[in-house]
Short mmCIF file of C-alpha atoms and ligand atoms in Angstrom, two decimals:
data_model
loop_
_atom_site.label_atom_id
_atom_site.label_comp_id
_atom_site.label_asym_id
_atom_site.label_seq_id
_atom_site.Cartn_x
_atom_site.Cartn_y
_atom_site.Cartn_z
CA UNK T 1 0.00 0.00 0.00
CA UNK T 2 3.46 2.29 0.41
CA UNK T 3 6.89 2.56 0.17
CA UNK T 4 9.08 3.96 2.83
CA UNK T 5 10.95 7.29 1.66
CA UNK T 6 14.57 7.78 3.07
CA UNK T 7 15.68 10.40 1.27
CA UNK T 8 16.14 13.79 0.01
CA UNK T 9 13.49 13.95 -3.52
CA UNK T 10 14.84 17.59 -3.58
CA UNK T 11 18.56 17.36 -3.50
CA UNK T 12 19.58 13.83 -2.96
CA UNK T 13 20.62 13.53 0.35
CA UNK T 14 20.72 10.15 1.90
CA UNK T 15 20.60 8.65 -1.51
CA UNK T 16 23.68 6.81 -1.55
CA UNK T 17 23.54 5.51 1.92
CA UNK T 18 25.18 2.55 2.31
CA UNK T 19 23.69 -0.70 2.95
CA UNK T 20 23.19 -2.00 6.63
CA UNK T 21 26.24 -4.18 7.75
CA UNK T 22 28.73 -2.69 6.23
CA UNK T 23 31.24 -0.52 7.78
CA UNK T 24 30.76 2.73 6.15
CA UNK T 25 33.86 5.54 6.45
CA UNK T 26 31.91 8.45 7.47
CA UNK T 27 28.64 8.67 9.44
CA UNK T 28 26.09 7.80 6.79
CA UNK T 29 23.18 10.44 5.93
CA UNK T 30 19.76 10.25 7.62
CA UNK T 31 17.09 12.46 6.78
CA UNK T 32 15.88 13.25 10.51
CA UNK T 33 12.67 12.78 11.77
CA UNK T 34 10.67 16.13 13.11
CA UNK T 35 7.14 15.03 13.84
CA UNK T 36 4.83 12.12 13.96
CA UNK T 37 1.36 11.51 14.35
CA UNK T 38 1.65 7.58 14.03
CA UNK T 39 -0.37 5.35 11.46
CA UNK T 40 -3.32 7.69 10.45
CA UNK T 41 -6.08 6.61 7.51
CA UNK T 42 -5.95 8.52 4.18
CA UNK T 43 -7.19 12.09 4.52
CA UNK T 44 -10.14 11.79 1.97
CA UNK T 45 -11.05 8.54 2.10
CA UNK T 46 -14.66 9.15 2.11
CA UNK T 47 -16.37 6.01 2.19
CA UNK T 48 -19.80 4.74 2.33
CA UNK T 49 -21.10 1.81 4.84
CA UNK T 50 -20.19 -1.01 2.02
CA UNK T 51 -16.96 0.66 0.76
CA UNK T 52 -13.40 -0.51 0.63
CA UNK T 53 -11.27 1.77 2.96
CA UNK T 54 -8.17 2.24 1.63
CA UNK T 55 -6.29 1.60 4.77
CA UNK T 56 -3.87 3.35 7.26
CA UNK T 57 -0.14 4.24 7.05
CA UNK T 58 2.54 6.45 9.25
CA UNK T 59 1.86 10.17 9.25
CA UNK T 60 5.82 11.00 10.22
CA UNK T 61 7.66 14.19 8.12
CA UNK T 62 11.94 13.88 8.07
CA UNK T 63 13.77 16.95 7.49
CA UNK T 64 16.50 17.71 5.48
CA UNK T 65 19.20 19.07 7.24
CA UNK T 66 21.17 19.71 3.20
CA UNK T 67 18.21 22.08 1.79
CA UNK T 68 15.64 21.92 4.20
CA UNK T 69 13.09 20.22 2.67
CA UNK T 70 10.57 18.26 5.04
CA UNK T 71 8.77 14.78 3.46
CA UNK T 72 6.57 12.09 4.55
CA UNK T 73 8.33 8.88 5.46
CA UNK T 74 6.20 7.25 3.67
CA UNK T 75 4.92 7.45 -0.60
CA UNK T 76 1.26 5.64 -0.44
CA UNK T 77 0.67 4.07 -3.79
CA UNK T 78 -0.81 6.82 -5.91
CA UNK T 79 -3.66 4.35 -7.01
CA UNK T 80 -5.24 3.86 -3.53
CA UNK T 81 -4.74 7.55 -2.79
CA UNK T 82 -6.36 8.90 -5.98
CA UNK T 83 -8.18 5.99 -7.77
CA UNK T 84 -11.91 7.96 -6.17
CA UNK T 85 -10.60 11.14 -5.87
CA UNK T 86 -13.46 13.34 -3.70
CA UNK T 87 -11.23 16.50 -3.57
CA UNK T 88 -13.05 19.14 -5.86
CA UNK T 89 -11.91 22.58 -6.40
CA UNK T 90 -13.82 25.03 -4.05
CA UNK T 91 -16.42 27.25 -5.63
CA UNK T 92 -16.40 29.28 -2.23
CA UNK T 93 -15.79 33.17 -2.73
CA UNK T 94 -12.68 33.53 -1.54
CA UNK T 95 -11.38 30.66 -3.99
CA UNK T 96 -13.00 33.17 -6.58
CA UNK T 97 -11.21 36.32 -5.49
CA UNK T 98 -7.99 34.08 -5.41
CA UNK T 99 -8.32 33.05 -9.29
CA UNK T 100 -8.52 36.79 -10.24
CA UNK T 101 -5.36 38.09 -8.25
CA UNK T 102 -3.86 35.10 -9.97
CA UNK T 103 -4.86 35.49 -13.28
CA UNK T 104 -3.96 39.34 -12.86
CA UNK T 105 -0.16 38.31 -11.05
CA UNK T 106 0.80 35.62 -13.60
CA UNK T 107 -0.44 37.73 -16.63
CA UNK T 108 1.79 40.45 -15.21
CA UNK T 109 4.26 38.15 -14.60
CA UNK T 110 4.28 36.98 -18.22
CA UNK T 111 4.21 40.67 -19.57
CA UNK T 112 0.69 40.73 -20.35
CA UNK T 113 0.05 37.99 -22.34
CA UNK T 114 -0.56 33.66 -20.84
CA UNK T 115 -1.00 33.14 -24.58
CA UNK T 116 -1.89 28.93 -24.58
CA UNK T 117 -2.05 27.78 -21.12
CA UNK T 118 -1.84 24.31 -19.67
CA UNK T 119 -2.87 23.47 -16.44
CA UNK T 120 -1.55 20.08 -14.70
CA UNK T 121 -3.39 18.68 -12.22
CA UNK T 122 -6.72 20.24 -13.63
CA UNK T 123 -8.86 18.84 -11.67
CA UNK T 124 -13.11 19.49 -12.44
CA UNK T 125 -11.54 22.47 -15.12
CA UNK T 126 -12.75 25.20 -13.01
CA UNK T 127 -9.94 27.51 -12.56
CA UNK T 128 -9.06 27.01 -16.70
CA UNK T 129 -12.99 27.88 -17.18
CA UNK T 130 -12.45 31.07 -15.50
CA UNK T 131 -9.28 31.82 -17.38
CA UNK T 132 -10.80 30.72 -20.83
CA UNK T 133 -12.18 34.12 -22.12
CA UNK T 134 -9.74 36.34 -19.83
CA UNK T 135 -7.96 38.92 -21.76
CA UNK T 136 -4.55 37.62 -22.88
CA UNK T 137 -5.41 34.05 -22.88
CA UNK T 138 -5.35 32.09 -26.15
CA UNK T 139 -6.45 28.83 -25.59
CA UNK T 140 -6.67 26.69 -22.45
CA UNK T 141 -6.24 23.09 -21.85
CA UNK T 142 -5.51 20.83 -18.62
CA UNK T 143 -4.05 17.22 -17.62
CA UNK T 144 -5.50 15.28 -14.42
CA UNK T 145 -5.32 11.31 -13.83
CA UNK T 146 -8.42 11.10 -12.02
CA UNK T 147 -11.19 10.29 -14.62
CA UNK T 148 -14.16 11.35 -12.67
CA UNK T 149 -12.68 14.97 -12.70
CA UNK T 150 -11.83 14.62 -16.69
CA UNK T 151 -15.30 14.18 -17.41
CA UNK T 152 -16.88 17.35 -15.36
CA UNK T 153 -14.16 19.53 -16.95
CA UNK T 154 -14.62 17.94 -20.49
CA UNK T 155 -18.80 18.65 -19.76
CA UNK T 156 -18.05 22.28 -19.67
CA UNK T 157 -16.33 22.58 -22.93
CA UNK T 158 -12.50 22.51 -21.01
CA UNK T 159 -10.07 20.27 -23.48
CA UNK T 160 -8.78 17.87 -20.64
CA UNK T 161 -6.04 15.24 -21.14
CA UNK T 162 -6.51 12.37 -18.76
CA UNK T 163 -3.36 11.45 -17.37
CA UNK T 164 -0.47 11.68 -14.97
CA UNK T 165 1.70 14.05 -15.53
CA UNK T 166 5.21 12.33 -16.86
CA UNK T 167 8.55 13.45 -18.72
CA UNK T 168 7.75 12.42 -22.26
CA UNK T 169 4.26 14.47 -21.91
CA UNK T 170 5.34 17.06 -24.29
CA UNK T 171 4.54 15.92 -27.89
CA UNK T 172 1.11 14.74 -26.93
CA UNK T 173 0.14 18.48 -25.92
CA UNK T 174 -2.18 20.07 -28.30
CA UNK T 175 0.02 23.17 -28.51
CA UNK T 176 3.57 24.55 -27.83
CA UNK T 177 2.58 26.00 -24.22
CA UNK T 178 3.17 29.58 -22.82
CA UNK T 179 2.22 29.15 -19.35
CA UNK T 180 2.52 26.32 -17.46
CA UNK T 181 0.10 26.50 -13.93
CA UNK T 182 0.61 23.55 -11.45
CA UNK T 183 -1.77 24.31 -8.34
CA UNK T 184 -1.61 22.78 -5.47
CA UNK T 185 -0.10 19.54 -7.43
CA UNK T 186 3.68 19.67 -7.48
CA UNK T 187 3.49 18.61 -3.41
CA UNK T 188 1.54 15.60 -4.33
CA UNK T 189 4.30 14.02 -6.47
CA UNK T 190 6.77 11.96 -5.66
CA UNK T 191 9.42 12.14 -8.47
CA UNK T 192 10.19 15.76 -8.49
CA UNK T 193 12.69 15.32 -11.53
CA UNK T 194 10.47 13.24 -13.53
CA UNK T 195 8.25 16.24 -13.34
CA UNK T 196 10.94 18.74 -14.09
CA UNK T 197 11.48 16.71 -17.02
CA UNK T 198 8.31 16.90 -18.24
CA UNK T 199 7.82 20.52 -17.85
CA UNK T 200 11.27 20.86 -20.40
CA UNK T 201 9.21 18.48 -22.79
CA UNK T 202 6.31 20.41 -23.28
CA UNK T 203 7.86 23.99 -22.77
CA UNK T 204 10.03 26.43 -25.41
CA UNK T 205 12.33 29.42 -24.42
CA UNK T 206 9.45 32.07 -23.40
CA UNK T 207 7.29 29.40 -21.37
CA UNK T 208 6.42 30.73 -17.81
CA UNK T 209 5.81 27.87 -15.13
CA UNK T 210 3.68 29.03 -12.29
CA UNK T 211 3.85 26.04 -9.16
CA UNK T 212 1.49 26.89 -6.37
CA UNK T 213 2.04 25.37 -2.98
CA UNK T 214 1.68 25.65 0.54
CA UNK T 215 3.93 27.46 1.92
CA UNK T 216 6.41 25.65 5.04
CA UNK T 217 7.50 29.13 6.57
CA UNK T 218 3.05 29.52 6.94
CA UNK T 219 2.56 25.98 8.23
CA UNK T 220 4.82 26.53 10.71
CA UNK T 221 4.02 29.89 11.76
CA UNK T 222 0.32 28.95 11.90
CA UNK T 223 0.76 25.40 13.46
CA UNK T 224 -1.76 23.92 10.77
CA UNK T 225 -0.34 20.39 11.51
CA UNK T 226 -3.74 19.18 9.74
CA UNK T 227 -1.90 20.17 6.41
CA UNK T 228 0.25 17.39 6.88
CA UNK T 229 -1.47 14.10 5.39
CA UNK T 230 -0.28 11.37 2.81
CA UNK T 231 -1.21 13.28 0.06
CA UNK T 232 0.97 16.19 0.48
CA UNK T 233 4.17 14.29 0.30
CA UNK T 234 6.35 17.42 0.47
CA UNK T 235 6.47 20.79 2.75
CA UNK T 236 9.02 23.03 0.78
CA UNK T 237 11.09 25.75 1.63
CA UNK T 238 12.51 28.39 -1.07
CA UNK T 239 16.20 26.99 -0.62
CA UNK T 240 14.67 23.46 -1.16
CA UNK T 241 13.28 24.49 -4.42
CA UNK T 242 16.10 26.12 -5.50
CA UNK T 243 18.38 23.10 -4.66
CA UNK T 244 16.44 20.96 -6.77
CA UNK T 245 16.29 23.12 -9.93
CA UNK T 246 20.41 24.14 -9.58
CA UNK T 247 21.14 20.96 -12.58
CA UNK T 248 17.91 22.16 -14.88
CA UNK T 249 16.84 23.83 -17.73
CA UNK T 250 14.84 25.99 -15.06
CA UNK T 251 15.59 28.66 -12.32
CA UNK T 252 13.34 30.04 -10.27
CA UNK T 253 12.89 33.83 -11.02
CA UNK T 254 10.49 35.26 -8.31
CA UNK T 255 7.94 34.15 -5.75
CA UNK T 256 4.33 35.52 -4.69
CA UNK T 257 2.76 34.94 -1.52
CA UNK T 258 -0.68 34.89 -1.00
CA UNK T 259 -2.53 34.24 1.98
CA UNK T 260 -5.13 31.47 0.40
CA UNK T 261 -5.06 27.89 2.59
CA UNK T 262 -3.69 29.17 5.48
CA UNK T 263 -0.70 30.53 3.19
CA UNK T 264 0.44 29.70 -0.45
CA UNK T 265 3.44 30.31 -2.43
CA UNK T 266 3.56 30.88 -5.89
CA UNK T 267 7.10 29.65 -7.71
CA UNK T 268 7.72 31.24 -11.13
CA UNK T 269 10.05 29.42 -13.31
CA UNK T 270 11.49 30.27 -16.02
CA UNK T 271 14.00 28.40 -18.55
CA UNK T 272 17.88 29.43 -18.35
CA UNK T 273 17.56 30.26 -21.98
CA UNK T 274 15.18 32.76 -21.58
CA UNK T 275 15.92 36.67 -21.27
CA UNK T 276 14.53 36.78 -17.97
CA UNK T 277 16.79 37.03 -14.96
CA UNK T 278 15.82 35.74 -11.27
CA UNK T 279 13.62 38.91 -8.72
CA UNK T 280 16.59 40.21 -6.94
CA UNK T 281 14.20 39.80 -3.82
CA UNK T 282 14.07 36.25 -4.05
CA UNK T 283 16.41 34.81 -1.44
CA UNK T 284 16.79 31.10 0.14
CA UNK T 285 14.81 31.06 3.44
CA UNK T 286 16.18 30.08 6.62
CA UNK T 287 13.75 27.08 7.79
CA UNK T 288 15.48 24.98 10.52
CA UNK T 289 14.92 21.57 11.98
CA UNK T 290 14.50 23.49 15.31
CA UNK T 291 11.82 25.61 13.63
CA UNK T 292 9.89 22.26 13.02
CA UNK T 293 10.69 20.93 16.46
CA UNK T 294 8.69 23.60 17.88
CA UNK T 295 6.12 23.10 15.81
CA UNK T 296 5.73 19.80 16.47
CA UNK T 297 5.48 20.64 20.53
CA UNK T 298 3.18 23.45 20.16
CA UNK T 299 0.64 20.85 17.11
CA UNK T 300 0.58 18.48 19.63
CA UNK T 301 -0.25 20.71 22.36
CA UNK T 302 -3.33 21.86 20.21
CA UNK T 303 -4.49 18.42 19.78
CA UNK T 304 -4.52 18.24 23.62
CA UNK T 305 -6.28 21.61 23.82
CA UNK T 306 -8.84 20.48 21.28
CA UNK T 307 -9.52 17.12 22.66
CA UNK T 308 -10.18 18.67 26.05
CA UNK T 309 -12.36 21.81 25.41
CA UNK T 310 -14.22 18.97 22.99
CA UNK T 311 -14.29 16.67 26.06
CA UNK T 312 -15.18 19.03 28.89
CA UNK T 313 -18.41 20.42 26.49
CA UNK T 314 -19.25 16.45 26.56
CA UNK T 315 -19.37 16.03 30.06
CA UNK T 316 -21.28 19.17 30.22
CA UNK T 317 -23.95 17.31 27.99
CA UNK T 318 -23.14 19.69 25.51
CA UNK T 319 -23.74 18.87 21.55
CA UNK T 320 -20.83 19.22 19.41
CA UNK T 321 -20.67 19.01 15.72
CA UNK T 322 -17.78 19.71 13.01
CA UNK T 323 -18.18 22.18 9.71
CA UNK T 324 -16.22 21.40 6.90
CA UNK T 325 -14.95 17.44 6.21
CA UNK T 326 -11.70 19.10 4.48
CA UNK T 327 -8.39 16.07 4.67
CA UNK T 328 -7.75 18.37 7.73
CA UNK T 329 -10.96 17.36 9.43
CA UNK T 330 -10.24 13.95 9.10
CA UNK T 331 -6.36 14.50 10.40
CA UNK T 332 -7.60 16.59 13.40
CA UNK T 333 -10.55 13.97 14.54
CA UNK T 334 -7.54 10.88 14.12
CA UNK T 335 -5.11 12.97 16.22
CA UNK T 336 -7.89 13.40 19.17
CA UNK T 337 -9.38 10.22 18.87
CA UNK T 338 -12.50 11.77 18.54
CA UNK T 339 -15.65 9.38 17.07
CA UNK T 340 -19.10 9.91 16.96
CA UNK T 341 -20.06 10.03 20.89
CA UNK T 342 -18.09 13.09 20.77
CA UNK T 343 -18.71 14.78 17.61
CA UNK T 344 -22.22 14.09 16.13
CA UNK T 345 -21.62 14.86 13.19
CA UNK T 346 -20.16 16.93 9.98
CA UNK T 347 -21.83 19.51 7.71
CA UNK T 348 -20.37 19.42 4.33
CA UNK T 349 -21.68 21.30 1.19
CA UNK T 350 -20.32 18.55 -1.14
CA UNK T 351 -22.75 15.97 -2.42
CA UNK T 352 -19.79 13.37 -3.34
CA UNK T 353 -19.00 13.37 0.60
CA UNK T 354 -22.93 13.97 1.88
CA UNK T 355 -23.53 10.50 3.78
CA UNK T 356 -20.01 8.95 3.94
CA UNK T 357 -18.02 8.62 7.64
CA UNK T 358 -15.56 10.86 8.25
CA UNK T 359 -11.65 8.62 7.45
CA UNK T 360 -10.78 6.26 10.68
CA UNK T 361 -14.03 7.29 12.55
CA UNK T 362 -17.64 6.36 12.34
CA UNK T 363 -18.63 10.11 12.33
CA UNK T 364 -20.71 10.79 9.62
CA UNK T 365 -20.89 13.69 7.31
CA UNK T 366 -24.50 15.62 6.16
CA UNK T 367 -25.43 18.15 4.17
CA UNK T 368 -24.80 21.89 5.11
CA UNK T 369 -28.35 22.62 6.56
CA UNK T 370 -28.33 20.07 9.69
CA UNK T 371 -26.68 22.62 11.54
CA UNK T 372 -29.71 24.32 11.91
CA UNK T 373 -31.68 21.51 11.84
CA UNK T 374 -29.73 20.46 14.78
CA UNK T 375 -28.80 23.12 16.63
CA UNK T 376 -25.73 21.40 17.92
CA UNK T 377 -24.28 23.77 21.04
CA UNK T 378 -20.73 23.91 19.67
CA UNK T 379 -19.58 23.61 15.79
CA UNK T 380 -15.57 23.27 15.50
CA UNK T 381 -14.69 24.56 12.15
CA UNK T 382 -12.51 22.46 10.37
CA UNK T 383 -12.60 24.13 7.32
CA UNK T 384 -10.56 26.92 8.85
CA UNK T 385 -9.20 28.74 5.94
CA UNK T 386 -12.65 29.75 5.20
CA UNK T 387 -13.07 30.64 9.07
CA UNK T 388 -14.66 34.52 7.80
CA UNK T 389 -16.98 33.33 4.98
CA UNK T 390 -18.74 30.50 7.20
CA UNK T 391 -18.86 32.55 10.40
CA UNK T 392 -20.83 35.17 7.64
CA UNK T 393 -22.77 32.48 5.60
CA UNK T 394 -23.88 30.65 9.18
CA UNK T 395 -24.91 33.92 11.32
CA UNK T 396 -28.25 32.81 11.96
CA UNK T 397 -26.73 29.60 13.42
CA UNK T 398 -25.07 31.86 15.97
CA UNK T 399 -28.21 34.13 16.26
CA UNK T 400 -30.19 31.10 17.34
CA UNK T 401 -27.52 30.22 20.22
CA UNK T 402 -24.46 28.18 18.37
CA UNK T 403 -21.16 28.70 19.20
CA UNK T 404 -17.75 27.95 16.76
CA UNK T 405 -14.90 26.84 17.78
CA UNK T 406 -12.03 27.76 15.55
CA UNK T 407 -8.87 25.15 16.09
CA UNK T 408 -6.16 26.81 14.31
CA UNK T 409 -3.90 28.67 15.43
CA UNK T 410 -5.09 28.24 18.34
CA UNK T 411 -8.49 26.74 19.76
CA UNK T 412 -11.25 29.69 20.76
CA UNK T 413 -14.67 29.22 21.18
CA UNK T 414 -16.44 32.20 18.94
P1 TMP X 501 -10.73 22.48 1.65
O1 TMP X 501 -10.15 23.34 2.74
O2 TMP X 501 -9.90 21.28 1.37
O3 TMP X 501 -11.14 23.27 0.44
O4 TMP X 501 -12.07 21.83 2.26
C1 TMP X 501 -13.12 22.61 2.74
C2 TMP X 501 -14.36 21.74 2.91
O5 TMP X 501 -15.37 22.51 3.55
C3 TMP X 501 -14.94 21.25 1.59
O6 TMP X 501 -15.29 19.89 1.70
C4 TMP X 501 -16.19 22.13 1.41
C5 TMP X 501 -16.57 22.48 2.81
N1 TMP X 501 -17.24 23.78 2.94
C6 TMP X 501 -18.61 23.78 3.23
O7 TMP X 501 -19.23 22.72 3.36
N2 TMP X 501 -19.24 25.00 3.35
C7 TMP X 501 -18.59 26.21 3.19
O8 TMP X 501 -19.21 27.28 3.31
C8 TMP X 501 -17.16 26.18 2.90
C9 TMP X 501 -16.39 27.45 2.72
C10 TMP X 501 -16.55 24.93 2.80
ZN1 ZN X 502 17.45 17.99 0.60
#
């Protein structure tokens, strides 16, 4: 079901450690482990009563002490993790205003003009729908493996290759692409210069490659340890990146923050044949295995704070529900232990989730309008990084008497 990871998918370290048993003449490298949440089910497996789970594996992240990179210990087979892929692009407002500042950074970014654009890891086409009759942008096209997502994006008119992303993708592209766009993706993979390789295939000397991600220096800051699940394979830093592109065609010439998820990056790339030199702002950040020892003490003390308040409120006889069954729902619930005598249930706005249990628990989720059906007392949002828009969309819930409790960064009761 996975593979153990021992080293460094940025820059190599601990490649070439020697086998065990044989005296070695130096110390041999060892990426180091910085936090661990033991064997924890797979974040979205959403399954109905008759379903097959897809099982648990470790949740541990090793740091690189060479570039600072932090990894799962762990690759689960990408065909358990994505074969019923339930993860579908937010339509919430913010996710809007998000697409717009994009569109309007990257098409400065490119000097105007995205000309064709590809987008890899496409997902249901919605952010290439928006882009499709934006000023600047020729044609648009996308590449996602999972085939459930190929066929909503393909239903509204989006060309969509179905497919992993790989280093001979290039000549079956539909056009020489401008801008490349890899959201919330490039953590996800495990082969880092397989997919370097296959942005070189399918770009030419003017293509732009824009790589969102979350950003490390954010998760750390914020202490969203529910970030970290088996999808997300990788937490980079800037020096990480740039360690892994030093033997490419590609360099990475600036990087945009943006405060989406609890904290994004954006990586622009361009080739080193191009005329464009590197953002003199852009430096190497300074992210420390110390930095993610602390953040490991102070995740784990939220899980204690969480599991208490949620705890306390039971003994009370208090009636406690969750909003939201994001991956980080299901990675907060596993690290309290929390099943349905605590937590009733979870509203959730997405049909494809409506009437599944929550991963690893028998908690199970319902449609957005049992929380005032309900009237649970207390409603922990677990879809934090839309903490504003829910606390706005659900007033009457608190009119009527419900309180929210907001885990991250640190649990209040609202
Ligand atoms: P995400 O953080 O991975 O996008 O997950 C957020 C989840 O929360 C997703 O399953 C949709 C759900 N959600 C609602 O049900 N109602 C809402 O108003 C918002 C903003 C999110
Ligand atoms: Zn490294």
């Amino acid at each position: 079901m996975y593979k153990l990871h021992n080293h460094c998918r940025a820059c190599g370290y601990a490649k070439d450690t020697k086998p065990q048993g044989i005296k070695a003449e130096k110390t041999p490298e060892k990426l180091i482990p910085v936090f661990d949440l033991g064997l924890q089910p797979l974040a979205n497996d959403f399954c109905k009563a008759n379903d097959e789970h897809g099982g648990f594996a470790p949740l541990e992240v090793l740091f690189c002490p060479r570039c600072s990179l932090a990894q799962l210990s762990v690759v689960v087979d990408p065909d358990i993790l994505y074969r019923n892929y339930k993860y579908v692009t937010s339509t919430s407002d913010m996710m809007k205003n998000h697409f717009q500042i994009l569109y309007e950074d990257l098409t400065k970014q490119r000097g105007g003009k995205l000309g064709h654009v590809l987008e890899i890891g496409s997902n249901d086409g919605q952010f290439l729908k928006f882009l499709s009759d934006k000023p600047g942008v020729r044609m648009v096209a996308g590449i996602d493996p999972a085939e459930n997502l190929c066929a909503i994006a393909r239903e509204q008119g989006i060309k969509t290759i179905c497919s992993k992303w790989n280093s001979r993708i290039g000549p079956n592209l539909p056009w020489a692409m401008d801008t490349i766009i890899a959201r919330h993706v490039f953590c996800h993979i495990d082969d880092w210069q397989d997919f370097v390789d296959g942005l070189e295939s399918a770009s030419h000397k003017n293509t732009m490659v824009a790589i969102e991600i979350p950003y490390a220096g954010d998760l750390l800051n914020i202490n969203a340890f529910d970030t970290i699940y088996h999808e997300h394979l990788s937490y980079p830093s800037i020096k990480s990146i740039n360690k892994l592109l030093e033997f490419t065609k590609f360099m990475l010439v600036n990087v945009i923050h943006y405060k989406i998820h609890g904290g994004a990056i954006v990586l622009i790339l361009r080739r080193r044949d191009s005329d464009i030199h590197p953002d003199v702002g852009i430096d190497n950040d300074a992210i420390t295995e110390q930095d993610w020892r602390k953040f490991a003490f102070q995740s784990h003390k939220l899980i204690t704070d969480l599991k208490n308040t949620v705890l306390s409120l039971h003994t009370e006889g208090k009636t406690i529900c969750g909003f939201g069954a994001s991956a980080k729902s299901t990675v907060w619930i596993n690290a309290c232990g929390f099943t349905k005598r605590q937590i009733k249930f979870i509203c959730d706005c997405t049909t494809q989730k409506q009437y599944c249990s929550s991963p690893g628990s028998d908690i199970p989720i319902v449609d957005e309008g049992a929380l005032l059906r309900e009237l649970p007392s207390h409603t922990i949002i677990f879809a934090w990084n839309y903490v504003d828009e829910i606390l706005q969309k659900q007033k009457l819930y608190r009119d009527k008497g419900g309180k929210f409790i907001i885990p991250v960064p640190a649990v209040r009761i609202v």
